JSON list of C-alpha atoms in Angstrom, two decimals:
[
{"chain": "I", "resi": 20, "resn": "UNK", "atom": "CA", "xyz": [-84.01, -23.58, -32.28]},
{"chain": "I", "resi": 21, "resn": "UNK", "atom": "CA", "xyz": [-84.37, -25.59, -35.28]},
{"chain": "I", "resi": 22, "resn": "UNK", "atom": "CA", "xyz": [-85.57, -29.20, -34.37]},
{"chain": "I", "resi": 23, "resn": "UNK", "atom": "CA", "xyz": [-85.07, -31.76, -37.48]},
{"chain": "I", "resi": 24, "resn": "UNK", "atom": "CA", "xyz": [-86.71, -35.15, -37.70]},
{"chain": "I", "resi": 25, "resn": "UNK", "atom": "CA", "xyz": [-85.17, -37.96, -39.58]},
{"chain": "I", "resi": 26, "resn": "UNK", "atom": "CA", "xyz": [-86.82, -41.05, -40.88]},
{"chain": "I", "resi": 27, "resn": "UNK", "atom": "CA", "xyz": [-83.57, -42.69, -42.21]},
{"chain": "I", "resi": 28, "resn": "UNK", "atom": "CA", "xyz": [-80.54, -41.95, -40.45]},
{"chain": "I", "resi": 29, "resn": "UNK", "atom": "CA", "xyz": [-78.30, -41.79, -43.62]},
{"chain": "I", "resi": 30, "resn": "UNK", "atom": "CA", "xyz": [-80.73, -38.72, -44.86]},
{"chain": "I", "resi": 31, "resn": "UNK", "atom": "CA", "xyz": [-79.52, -37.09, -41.10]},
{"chain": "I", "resi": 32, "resn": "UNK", "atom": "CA", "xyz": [-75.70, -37.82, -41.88]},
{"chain": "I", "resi": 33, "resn": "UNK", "atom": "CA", "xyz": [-76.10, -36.60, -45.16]},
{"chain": "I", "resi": 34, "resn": "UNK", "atom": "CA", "xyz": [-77.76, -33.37, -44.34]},
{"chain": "I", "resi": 35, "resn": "UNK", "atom": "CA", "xyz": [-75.13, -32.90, -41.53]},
{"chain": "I", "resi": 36, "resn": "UNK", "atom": "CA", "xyz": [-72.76, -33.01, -43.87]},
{"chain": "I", "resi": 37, "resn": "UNK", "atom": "CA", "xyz": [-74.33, -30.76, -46.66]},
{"chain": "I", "resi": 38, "resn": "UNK", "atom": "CA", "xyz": [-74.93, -27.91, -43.64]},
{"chain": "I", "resi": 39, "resn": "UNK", "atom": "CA", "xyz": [-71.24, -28.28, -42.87]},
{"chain": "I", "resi": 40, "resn": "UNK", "atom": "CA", "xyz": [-70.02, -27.78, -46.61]},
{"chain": "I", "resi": 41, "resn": "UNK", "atom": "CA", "xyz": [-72.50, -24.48, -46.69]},
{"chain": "I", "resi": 42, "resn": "UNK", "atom": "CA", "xyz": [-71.81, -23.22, -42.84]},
{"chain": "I", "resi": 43, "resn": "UNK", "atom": "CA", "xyz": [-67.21, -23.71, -44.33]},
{"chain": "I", "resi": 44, "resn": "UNK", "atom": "CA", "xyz": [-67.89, -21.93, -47.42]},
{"chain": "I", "resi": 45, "resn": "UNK", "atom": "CA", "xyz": [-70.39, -18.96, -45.66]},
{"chain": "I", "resi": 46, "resn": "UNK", "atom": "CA", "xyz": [-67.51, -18.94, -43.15]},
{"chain": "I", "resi": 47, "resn": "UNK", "atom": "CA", "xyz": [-64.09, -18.61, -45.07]},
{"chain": "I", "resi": 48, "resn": "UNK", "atom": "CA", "xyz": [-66.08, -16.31, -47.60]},
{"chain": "I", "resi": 49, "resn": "UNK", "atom": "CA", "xyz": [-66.69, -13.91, -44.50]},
{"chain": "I", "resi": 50, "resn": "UNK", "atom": "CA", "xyz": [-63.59, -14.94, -42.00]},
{"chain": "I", "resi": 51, "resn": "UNK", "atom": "CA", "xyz": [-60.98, -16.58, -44.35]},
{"chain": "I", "resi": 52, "resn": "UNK", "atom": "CA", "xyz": [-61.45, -19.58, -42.02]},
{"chain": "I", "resi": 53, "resn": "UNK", "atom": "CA", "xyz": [-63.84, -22.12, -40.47]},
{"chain": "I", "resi": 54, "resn": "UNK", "atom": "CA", "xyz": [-62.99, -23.10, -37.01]},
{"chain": "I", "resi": 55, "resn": "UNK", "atom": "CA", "xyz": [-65.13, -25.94, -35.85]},
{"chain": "I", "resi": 56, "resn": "UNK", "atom": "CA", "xyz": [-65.05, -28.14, -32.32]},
{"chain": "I", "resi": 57, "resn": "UNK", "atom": "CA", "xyz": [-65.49, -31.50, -32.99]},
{"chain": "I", "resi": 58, "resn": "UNK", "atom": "CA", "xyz": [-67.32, -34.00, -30.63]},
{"chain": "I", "resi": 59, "resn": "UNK", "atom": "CA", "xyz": [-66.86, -38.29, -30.61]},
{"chain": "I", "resi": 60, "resn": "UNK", "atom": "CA", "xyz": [-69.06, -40.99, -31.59]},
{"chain": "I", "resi": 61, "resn": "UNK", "atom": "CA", "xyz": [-70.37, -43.51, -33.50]},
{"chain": "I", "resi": 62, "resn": "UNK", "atom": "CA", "xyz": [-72.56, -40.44, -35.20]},
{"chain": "I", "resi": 63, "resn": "UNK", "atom": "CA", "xyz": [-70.08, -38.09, -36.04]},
{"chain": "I", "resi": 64, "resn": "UNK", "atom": "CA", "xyz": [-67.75, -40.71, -37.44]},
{"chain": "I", "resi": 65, "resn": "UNK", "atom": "CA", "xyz": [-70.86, -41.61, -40.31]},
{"chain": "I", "resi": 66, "resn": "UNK", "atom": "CA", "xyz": [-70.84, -37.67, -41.18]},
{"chain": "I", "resi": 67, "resn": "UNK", "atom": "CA", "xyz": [-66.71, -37.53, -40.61]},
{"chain": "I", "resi": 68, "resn": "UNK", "atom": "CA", "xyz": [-66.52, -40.14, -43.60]},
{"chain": "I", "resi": 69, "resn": "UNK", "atom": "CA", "xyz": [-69.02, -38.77, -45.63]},
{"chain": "I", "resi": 70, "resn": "UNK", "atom": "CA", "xyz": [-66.99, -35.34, -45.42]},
{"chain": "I", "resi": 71, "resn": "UNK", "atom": "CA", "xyz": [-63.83, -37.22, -46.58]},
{"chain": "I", "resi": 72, "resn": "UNK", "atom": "CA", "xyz": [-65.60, -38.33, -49.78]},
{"chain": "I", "resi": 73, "resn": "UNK", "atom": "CA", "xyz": [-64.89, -36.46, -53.35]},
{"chain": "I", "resi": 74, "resn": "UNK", "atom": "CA", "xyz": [-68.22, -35.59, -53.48]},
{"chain": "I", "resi": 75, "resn": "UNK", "atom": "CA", "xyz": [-68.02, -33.74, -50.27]},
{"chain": "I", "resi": 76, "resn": "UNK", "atom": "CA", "xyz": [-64.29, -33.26, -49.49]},
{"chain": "I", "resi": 77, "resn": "UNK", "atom": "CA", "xyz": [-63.83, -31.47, -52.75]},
{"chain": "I", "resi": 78, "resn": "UNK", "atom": "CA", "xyz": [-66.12, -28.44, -51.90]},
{"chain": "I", "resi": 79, "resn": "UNK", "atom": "CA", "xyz": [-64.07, -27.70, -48.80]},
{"chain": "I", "resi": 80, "resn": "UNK", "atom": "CA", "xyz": [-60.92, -25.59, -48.34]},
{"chain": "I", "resi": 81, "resn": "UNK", "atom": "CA", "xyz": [-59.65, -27.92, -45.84]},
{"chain": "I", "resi": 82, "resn": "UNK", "atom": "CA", "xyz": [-56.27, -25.58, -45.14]},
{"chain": "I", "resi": 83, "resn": "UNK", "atom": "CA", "xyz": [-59.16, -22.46, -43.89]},
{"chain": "I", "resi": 84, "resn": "UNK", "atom": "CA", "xyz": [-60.60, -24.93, -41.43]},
{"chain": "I", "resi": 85, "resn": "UNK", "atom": "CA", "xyz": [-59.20, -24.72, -37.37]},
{"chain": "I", "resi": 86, "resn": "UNK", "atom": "CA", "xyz": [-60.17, -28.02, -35.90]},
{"chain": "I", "resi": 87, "resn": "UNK", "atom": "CA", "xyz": [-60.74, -27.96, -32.06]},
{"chain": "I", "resi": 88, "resn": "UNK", "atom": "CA", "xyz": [-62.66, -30.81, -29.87]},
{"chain": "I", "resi": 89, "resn": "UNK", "atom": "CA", "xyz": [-65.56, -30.73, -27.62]},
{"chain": "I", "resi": 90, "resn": "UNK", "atom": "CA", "xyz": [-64.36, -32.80, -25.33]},
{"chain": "I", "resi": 91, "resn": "UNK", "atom": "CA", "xyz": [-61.72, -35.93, -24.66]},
{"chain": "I", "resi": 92, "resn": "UNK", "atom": "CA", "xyz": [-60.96, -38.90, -22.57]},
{"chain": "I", "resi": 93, "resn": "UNK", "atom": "CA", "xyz": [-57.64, -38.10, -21.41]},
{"chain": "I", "resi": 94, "resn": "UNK", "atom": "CA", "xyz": [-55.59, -41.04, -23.31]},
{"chain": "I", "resi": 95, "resn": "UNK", "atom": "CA", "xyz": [-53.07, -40.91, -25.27]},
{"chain": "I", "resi": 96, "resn": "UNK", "atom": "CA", "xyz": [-53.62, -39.54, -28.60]},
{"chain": "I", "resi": 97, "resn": "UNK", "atom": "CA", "xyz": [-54.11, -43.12, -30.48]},
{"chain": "I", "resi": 98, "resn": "UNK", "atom": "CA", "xyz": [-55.69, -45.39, -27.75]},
{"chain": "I", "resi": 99, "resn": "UNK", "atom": "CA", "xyz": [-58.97, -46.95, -28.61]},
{"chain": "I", "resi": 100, "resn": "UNK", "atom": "CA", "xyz": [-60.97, -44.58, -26.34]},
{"chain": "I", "resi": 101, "resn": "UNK", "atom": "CA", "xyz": [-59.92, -41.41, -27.95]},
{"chain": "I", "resi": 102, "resn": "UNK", "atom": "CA", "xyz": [-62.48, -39.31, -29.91]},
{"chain": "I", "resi": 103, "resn": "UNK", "atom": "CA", "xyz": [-59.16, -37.71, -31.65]},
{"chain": "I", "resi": 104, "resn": "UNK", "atom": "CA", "xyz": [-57.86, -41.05, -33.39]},
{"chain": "I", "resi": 105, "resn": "UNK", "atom": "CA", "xyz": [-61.48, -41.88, -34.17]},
{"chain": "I", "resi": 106, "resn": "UNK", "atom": "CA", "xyz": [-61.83, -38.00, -35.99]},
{"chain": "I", "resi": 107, "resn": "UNK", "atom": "CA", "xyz": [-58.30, -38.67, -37.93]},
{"chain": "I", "resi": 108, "resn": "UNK", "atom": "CA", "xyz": [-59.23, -41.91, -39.03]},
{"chain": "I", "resi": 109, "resn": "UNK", "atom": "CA", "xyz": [-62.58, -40.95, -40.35]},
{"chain": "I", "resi": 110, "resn": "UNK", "atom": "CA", "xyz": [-61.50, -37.27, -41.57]},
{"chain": "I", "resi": 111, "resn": "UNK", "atom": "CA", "xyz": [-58.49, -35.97, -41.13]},
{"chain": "I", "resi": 112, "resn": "UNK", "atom": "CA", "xyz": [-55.74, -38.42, -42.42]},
{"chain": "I", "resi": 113, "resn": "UNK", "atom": "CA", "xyz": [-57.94, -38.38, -45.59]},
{"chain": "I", "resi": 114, "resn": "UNK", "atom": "CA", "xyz": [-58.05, -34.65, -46.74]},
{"chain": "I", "resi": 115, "resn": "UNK", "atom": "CA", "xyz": [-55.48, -31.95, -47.32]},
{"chain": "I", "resi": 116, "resn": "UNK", "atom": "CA", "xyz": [-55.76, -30.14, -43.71]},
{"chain": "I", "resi": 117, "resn": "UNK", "atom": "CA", "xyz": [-53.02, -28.23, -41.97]},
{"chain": "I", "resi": 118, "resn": "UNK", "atom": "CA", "xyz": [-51.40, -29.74, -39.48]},
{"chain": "I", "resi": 119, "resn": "UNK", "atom": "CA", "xyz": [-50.87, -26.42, -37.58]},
{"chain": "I", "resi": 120, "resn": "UNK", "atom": "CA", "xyz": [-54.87, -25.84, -37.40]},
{"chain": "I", "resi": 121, "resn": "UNK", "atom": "CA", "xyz": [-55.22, -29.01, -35.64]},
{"chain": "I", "resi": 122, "resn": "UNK", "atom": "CA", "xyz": [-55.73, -28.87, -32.03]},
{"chain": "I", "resi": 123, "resn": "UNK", "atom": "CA", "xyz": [-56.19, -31.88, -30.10]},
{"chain": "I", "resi": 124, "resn": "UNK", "atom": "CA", "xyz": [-57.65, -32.38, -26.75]},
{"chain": "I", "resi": 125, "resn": "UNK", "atom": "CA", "xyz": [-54.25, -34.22, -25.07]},
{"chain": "I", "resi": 126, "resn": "UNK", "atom": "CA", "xyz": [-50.56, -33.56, -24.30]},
{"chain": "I", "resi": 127, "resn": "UNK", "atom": "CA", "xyz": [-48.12, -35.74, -22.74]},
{"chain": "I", "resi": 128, "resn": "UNK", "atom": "CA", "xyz": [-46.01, -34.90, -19.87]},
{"chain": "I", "resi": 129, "resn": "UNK", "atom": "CA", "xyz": [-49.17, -32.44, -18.48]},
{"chain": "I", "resi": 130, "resn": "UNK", "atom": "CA", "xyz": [-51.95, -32.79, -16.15]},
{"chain": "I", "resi": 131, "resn": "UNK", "atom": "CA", "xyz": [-55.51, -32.85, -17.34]},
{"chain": "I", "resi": 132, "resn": "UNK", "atom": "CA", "xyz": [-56.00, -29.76, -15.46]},
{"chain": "I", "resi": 133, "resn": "UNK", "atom": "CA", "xyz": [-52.98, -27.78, -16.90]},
{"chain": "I", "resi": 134, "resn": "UNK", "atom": "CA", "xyz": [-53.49, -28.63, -20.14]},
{"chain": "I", "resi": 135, "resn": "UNK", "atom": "CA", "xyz": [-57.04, -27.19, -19.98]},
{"chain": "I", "resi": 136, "resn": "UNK", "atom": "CA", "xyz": [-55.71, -24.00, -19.39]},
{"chain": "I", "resi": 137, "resn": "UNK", "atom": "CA", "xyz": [-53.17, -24.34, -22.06]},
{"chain": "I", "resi": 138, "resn": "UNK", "atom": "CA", "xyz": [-56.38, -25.94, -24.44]},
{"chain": "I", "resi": 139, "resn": "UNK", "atom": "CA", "xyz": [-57.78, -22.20, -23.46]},
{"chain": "I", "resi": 140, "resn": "UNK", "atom": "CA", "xyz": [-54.98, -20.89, -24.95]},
{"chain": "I", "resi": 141, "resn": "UNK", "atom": "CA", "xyz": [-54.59, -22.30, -27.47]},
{"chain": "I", "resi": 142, "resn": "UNK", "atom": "CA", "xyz": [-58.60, -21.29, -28.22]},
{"chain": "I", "resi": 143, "resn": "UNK", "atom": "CA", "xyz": [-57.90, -17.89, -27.94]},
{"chain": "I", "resi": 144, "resn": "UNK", "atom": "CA", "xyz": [-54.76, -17.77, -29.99]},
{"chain": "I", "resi": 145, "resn": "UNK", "atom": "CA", "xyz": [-56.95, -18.54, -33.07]},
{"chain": "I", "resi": 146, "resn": "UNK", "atom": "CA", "xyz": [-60.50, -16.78, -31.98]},
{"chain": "I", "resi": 147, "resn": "UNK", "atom": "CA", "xyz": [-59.44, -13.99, -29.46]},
{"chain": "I", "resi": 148, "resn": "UNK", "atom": "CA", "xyz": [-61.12, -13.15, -26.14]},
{"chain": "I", "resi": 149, "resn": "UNK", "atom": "CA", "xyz": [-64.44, -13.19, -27.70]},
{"chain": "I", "resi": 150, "resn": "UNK", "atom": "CA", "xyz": [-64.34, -17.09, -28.31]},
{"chain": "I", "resi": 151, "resn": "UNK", "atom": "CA", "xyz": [-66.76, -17.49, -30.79]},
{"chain": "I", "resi": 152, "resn": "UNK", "atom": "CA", "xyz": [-66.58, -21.08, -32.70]},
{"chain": "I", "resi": 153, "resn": "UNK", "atom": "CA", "xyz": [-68.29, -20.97, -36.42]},
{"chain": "I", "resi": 154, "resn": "UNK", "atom": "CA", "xyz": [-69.41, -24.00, -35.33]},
{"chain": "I", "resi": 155, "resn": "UNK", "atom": "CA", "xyz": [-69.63, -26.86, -32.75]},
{"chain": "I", "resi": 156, "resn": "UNK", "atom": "CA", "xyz": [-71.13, -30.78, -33.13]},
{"chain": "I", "resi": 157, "resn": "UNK", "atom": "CA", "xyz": [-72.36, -31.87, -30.10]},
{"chain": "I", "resi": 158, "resn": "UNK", "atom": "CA", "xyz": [-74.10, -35.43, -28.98]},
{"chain": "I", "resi": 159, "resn": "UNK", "atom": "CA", "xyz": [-76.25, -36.21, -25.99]},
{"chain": "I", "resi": 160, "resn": "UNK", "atom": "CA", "xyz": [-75.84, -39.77, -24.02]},
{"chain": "I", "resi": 161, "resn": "UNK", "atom": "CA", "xyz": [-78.83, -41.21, -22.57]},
{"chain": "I", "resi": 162, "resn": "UNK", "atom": "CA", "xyz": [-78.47, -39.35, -19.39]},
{"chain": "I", "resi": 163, "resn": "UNK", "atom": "CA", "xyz": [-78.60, -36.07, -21.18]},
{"chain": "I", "resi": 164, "resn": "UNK", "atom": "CA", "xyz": [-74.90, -35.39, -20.76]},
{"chain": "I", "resi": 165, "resn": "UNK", "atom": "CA", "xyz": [-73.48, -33.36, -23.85]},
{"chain": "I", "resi": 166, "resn": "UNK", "atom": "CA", "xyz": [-69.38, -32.96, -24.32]},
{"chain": "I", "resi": 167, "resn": "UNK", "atom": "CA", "xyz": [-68.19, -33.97, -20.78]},
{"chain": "I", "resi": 168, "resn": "UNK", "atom": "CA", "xyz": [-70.90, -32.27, -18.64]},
{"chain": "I", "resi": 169, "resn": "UNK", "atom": "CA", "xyz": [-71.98, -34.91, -17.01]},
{"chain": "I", "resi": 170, "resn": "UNK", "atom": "CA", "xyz": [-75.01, -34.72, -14.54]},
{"chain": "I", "resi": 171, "resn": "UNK", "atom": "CA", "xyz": [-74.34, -33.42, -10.92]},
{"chain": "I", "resi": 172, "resn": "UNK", "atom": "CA", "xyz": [-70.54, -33.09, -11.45]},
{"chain": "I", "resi": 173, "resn": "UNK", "atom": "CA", "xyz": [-69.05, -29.42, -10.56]},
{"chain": "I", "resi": 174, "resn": "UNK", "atom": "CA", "xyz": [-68.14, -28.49, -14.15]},
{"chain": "I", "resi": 175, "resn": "UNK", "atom": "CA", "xyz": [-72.19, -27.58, -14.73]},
{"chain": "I", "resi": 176, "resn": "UNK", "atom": "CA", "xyz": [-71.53, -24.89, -12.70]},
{"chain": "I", "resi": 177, "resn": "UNK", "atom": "CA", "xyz": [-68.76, -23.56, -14.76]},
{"chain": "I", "resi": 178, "resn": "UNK", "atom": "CA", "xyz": [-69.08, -19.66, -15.41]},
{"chain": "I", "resi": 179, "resn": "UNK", "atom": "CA", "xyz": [-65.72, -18.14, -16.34]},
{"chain": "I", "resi": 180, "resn": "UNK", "atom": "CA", "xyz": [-63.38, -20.83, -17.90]},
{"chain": "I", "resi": 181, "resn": "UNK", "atom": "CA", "xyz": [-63.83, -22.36, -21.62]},
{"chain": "I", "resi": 182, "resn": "UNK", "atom": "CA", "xyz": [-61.94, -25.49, -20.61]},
{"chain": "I", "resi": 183, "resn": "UNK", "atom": "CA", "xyz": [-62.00, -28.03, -17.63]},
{"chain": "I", "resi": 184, "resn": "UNK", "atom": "CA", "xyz": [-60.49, -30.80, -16.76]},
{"chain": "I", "resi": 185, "resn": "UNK", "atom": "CA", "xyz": [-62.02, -33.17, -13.88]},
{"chain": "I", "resi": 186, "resn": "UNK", "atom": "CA", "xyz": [-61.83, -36.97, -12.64]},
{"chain": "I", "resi": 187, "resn": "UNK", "atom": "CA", "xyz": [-65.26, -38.04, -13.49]},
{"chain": "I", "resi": 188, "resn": "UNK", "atom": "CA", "xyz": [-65.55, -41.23, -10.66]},
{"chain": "I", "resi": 189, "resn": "UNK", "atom": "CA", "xyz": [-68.42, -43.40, -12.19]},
{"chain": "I", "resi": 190, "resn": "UNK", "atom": "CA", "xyz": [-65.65, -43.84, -15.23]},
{"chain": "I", "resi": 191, "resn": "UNK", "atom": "CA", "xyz": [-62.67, -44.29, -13.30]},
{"chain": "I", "resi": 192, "resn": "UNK", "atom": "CA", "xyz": [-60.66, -41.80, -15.66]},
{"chain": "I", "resi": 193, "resn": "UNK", "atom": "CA", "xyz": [-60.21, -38.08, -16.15]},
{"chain": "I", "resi": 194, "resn": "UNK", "atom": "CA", "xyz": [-62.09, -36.02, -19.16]},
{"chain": "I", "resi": 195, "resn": "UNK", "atom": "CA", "xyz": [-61.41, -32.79, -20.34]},
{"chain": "I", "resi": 196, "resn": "UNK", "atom": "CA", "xyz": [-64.27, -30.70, -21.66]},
{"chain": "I", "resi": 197, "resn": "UNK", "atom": "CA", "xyz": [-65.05, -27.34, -23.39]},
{"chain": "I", "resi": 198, "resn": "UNK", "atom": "CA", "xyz": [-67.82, -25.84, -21.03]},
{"chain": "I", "resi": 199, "resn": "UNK", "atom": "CA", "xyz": [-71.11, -24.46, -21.44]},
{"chain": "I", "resi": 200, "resn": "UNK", "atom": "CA", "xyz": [-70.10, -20.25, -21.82]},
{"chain": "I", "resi": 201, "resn": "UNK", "atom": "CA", "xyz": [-67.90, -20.94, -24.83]},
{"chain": "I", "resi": 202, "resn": "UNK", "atom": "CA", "xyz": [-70.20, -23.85, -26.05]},
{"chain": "I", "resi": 203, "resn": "UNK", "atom": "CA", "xyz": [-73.34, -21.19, -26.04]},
{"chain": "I", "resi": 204, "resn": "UNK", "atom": "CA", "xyz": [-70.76, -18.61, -27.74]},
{"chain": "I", "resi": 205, "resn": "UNK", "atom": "CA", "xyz": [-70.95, -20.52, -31.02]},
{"chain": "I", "resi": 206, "resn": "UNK", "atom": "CA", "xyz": [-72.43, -19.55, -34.45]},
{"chain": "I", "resi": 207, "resn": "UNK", "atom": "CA", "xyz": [-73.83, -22.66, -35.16]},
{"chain": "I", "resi": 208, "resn": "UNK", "atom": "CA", "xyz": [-74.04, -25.94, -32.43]},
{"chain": "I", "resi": 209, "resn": "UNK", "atom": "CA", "xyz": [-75.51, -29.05, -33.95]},
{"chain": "I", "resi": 210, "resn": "UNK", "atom": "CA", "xyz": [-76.94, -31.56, -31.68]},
{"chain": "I", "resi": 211, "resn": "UNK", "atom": "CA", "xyz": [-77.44, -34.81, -33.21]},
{"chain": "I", "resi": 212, "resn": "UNK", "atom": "CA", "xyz": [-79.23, -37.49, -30.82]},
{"chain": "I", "resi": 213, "resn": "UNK", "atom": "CA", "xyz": [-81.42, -40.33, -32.24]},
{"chain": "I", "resi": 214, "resn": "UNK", "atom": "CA", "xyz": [-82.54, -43.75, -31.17]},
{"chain": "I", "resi": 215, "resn": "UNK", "atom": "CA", "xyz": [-84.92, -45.07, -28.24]},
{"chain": "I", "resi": 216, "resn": "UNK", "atom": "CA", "xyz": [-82.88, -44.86, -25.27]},
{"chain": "I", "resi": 217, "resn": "UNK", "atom": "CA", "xyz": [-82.13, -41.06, -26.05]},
{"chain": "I", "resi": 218, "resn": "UNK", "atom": "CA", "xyz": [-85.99, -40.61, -26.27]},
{"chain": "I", "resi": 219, "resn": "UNK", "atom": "CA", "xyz": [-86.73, -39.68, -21.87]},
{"chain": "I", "resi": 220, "resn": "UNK", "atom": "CA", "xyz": [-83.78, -37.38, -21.77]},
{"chain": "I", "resi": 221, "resn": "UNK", "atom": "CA", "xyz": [-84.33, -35.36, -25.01]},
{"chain": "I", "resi": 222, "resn": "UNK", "atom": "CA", "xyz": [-87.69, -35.09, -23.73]},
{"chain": "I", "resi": 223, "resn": "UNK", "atom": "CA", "xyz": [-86.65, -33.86, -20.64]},
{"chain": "I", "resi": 224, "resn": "UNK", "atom": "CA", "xyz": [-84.13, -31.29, -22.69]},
{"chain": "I", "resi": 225, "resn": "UNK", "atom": "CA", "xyz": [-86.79, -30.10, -25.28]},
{"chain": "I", "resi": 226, "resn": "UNK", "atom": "CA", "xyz": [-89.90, -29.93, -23.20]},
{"chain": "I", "resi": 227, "resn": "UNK", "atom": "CA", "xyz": [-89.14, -30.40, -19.18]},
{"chain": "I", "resi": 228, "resn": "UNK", "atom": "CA", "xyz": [-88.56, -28.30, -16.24]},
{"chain": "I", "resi": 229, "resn": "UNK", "atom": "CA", "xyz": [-85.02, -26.49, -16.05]},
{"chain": "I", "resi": 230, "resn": "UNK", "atom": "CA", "xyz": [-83.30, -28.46, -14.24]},
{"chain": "I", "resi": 231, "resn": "UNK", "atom": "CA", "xyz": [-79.28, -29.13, -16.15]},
{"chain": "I", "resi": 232, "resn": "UNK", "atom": "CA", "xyz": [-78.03, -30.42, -13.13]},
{"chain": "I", "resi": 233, "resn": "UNK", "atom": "CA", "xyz": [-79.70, -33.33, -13.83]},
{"chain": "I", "resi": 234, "resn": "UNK", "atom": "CA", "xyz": [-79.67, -32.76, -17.95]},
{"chain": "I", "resi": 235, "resn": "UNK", "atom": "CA", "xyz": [-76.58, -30.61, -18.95]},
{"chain": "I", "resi": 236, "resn": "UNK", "atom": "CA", "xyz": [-77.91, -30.53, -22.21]},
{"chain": "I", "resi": 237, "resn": "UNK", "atom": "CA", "xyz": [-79.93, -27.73, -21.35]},
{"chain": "I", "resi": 238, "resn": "UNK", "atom": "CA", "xyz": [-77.07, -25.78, -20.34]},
{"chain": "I", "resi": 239, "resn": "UNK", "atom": "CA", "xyz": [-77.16, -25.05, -24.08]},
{"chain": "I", "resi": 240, "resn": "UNK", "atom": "CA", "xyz": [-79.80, -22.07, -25.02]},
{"chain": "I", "resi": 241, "resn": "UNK", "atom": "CA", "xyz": [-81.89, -22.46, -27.74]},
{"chain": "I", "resi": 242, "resn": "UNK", "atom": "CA", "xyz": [-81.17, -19.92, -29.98]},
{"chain": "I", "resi": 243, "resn": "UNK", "atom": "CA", "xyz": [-80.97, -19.07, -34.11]},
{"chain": "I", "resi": 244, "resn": "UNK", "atom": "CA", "xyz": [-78.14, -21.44, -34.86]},
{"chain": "I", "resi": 245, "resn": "UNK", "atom": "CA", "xyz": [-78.82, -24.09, -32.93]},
{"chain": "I", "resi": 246, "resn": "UNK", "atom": "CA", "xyz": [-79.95, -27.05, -34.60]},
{"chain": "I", "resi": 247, "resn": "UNK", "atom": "CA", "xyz": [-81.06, -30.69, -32.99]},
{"chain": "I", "resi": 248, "resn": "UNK", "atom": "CA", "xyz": [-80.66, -33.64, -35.39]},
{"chain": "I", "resi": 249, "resn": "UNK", "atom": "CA", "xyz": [-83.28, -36.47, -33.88]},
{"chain": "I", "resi": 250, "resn": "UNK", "atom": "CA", "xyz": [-85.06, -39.61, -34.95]},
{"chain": "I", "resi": 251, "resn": "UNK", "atom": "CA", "xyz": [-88.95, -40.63, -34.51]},
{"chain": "I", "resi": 252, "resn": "UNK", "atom": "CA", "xyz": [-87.87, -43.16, -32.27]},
{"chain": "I", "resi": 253, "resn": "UNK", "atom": "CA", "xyz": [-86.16, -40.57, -29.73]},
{"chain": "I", "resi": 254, "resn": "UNK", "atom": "CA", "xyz": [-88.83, -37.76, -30.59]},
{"chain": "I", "resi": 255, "resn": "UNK", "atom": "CA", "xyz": [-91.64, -39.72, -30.07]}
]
């Protein structure tokens, strides 16, 4: 695992957004396509816009690139609260993508818990039974939760299905979620997670006792690819 710490968030942003030019153009030289899952955020949205710049937007064969989420709050498609509207703001309504590599994380007229399986589907229609994502963006929330794997819900214990949909009860809504066996299936995951009040969990992740029950994030093995984007104020 690569661990990266930043003095100045905009040098983080920007070198997200440089290893995402270089991880599309390794990708689509090898694959003919980059297929990425996407994650919400104030964070992703700063490396989002930066990506829909010239300086960045022109290096990128946005019509190779399959764009999947890591996880949603299931509302409609343009309410406040959804990481898809937030990711077509900041990216996609501003560069030449296909419309037919989009995927997004809601349907109307479904359950949360069909549309998971169809959000499976879907998944495999583009990457086959093997399920591996060139790359994935993940965040971690001050209780160590990554995507929607939140601590002590079911989901954690997820072995067999890529998506899952579950009524999460301290938010009074349901989320849908990609889950930790085709999360660890990735090329590349990058973890970005900065600021003091991440500092006790990504401790905890990094350097504490198993224990993802209680910080999902370490559901996610350290491995050649994965990358953690931090802060002196959250490394300590």
């Amino acid at each position: 695992m690569n661990i990266t710490v930043f003095d100045d968030l905009e040098k983080l942003y920007t070198e997200a957004a440089d290893a995402f030019v270089d991880l599309s153009k390794k990708s689509i030289q090898k694959n003919d396509r980059f297929v990425v899952a996407l994650s919400g955020g104030s964070s992703p949205k700063a490396i989002f816009k930066l990506l829909a710049t010239q300086k960045y937007a022109e290096q990128i064969e946005w019509n190779k690139v399959y764009f999947f989420w890591v996880d949603e709050r299931w509302v409609p498609l343009h309410d406040d609260k959804s990481n898809f509207r937030m990711t077509d703001e900041a990216l996609l309504s501003q560069v030449p993508v296909d419309k037919n590599h989009i995927f997004p994380m809601y349907a109307e007229g479904i359950t949360p818990e069909d549309y998971a399986k169809t959000y499976e589907e879907q998944i495999r229609s583009v990457l086959g039974d093997e399920g591996v994502f060139d790359f994935i963006l993940l965040g971690m929330g001050d209780d160590g939760h990554t995507a929607s794997l939140f601590p002590g819900e079911e989901v954690l214990n997820e072995k067999e299905k890529w998506v899952s949909a579950y009524y999460l009860k301290p938010q009074e809504m349901f989320r849908i979620t990609l889950t930790a066996p085709v999360i660890n299936n990735a090329e590349n995951i990058f973890v970005i997670a900065f600021g003091e009040s991440k500092k006790h969990a990504l401790n905890e992740v990094l350097n504490g006792e198993y224990n993802p029950s209680l910080y999902p994030l370490q559901l996610i093995e350290k491995k050649d690819g994965y990358h953690f984007f931090t802060d002196e104020k959250a490394k300590g």
